Short mmCIF file of C-alpha atoms in Angstrom, two decimals:
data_model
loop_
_atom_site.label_atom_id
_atom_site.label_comp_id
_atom_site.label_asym_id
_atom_site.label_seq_id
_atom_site.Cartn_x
_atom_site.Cartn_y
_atom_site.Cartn_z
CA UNK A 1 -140.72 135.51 121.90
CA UNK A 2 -138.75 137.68 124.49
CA UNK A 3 -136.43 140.16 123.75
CA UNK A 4 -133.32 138.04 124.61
CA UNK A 5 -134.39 135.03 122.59
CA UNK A 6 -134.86 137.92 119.61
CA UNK A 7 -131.23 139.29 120.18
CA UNK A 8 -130.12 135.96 120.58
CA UNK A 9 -131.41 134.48 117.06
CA UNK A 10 -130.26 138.26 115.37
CA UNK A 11 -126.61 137.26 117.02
CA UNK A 12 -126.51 133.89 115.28
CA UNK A 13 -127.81 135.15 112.01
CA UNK A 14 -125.74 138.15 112.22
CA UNK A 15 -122.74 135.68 113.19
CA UNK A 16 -123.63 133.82 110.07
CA UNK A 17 -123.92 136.13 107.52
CA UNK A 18 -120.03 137.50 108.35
CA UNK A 19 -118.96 134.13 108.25
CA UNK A 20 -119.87 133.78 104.57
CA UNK A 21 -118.20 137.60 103.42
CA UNK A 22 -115.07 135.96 105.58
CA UNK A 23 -111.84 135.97 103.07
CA UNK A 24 -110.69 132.42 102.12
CA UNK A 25 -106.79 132.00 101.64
CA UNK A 26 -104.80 129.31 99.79
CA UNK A 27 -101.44 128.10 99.03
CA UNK A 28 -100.35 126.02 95.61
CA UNK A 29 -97.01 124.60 95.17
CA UNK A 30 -93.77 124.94 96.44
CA UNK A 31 -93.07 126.05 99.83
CA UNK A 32 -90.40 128.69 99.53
CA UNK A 33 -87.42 129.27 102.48
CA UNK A 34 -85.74 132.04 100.95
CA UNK A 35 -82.65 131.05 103.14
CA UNK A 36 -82.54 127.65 100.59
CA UNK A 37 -83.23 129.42 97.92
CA UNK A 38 -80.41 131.79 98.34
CA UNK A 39 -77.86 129.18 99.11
CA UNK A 40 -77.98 127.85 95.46
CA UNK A 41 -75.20 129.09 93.33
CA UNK A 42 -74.86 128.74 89.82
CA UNK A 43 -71.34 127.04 89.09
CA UNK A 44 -71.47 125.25 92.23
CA UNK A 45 -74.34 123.54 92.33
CA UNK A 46 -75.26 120.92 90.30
CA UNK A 47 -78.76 118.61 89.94
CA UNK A 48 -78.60 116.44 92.41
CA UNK A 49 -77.37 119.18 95.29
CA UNK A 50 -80.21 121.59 93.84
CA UNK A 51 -82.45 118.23 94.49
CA UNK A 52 -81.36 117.71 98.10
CA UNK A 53 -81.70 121.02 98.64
CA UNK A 54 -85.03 122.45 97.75
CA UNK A 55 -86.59 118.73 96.87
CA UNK A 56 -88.61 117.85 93.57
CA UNK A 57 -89.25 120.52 91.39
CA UNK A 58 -92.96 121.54 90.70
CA UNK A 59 -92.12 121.49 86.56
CA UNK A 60 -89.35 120.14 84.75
CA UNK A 61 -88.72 121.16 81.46
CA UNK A 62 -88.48 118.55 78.58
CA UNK A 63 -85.87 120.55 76.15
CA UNK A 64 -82.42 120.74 76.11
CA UNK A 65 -81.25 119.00 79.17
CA UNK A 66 -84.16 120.79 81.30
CA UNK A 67 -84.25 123.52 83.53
CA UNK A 68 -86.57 123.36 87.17
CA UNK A 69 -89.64 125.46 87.62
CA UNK A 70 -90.58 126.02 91.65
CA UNK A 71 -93.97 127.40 91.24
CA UNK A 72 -95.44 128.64 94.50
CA UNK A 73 -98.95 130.97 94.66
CA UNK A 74 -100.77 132.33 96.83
CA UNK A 75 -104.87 133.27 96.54
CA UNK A 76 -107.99 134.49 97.84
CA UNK A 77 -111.35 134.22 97.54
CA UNK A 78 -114.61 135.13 99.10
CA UNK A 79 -117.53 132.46 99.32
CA UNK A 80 -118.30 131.21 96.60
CA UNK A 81 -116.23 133.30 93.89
CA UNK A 82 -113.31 132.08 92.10
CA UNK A 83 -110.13 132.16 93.35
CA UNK A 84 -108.09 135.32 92.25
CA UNK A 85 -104.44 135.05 92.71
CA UNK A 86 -102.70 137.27 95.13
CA UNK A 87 -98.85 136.49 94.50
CA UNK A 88 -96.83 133.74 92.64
CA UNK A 89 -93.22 133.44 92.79
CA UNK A 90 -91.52 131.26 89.91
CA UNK A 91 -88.12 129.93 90.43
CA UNK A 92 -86.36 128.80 86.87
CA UNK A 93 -83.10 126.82 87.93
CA UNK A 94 -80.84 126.44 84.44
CA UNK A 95 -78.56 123.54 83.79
CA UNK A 96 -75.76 122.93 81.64
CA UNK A 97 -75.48 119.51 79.49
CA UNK A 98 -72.97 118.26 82.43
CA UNK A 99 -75.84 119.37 85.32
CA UNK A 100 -74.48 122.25 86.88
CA UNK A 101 -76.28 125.09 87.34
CA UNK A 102 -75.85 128.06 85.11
CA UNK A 103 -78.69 130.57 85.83
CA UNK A 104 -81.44 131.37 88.85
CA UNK A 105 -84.32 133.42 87.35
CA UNK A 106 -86.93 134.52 89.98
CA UNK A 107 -90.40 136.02 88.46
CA UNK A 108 -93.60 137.35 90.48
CA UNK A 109 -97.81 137.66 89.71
CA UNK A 110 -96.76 140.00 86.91
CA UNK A 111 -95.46 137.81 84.43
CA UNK A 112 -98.85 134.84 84.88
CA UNK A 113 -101.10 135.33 81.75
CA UNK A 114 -104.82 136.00 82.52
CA UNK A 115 -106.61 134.08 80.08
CA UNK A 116 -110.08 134.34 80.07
CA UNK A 117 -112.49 131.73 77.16
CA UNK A 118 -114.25 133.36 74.41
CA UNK A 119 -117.90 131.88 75.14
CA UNK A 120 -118.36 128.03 73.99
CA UNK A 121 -116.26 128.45 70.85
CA UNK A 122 -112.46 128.96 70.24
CA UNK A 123 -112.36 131.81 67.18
CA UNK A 124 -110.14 130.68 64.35
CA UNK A 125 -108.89 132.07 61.20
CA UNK A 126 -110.15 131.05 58.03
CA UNK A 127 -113.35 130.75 56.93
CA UNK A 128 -116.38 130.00 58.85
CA UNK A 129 -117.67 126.56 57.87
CA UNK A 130 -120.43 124.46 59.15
CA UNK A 131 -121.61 120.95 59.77
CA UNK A 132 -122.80 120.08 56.10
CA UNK A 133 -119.97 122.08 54.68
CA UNK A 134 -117.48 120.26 56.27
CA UNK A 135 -119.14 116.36 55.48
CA UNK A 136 -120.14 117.19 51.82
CA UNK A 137 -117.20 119.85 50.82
CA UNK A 138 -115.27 117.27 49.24
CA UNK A 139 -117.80 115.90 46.77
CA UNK A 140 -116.68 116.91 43.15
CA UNK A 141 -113.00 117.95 43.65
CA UNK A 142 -111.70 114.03 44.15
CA UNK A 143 -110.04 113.68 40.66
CA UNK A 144 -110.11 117.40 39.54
CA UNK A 145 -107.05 118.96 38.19
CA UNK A 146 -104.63 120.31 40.75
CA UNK A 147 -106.16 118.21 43.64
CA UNK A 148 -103.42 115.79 43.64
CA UNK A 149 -104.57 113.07 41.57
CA UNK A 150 -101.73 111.85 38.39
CA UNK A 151 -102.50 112.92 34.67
CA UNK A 152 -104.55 109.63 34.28
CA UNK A 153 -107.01 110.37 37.33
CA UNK A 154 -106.52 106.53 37.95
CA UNK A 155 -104.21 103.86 38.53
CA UNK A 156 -101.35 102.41 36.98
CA UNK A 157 -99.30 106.04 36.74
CA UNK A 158 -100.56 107.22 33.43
CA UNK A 159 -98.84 104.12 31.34
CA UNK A 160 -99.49 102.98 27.77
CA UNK A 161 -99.09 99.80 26.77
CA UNK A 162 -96.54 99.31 23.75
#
């Protein structure tokens, strides 16, 4: 091999190897023009202007007459890894019962919740019962007093016959 061809081949390898370190970016969700944004008012607009102006929200609430969510976020990654978010603006839009809006709440990356799973099982209060416990813990307490069951223990509601 000549020395070319060996600078050559360290080049491409060397080319590679950046490639994979290189910074990955992404964007989720809304598309936010600040200059929309700002031109909603609350006790001017109402649903359907808030709809032609800024479109579909990404989250609509299902209580009391719903407010909007625009969620928009932006992350980064390198390679492989996971993506890591880098900023998030959330846009609450609050209606009235008539559909006008009443309230614009803006939040950033520092009110999104990191949660992050507990190995393969979700930790619970109580006690810690297993398989068998959990099939066979019932036997013996069907009919027992204070399980439920009437003063008899069976049918007919604890009747005599006159």
């Amino acid at each position: 091999m000549s020395v070319s061809s060996t600078r050559a081949a360290l080049g491409i390898g060397l080319a590679l190897a950046m490639g994979a370190c290189t910074p990955l970016r992404s964007h989720q969700g809304y598309v936010v023009d600040t200059d929309l944004v700002n031109s909603i008012q609350p006790g001017v607009d109402n649903r359907q202007s808030v709809l032609q102006t800024l479109g579909t929200p990404t989250i609509a609430s299902q209580f009391n007459g719903g407010d909007w969510y625009y969620v928009a976020r932006d992350s980064r990654n390198l390679g492989y890894t996971l993506p890591r978010p880098a900023s998030q603006i959330t846009l609450q839009i609050s209606f009235d019962p008539a559909g006008n809006v009443t309230t614009i709440r803006r939040a950033g990356i520092d009110q999104v919740a990191d949660i992050s799973p507990y190995g393969k099982i979700t930790p619970t209060l109580g006690r810690q019962r297993g398989f068998f416990q959990d099939l066979f813990g019932n036997i013996g307490t069907v009919g027992a007093p204070g399980a439920g069951a009437g003063q008899g223990g069976g049918m007919g509601g604890g009747r005599t016959r006159p």
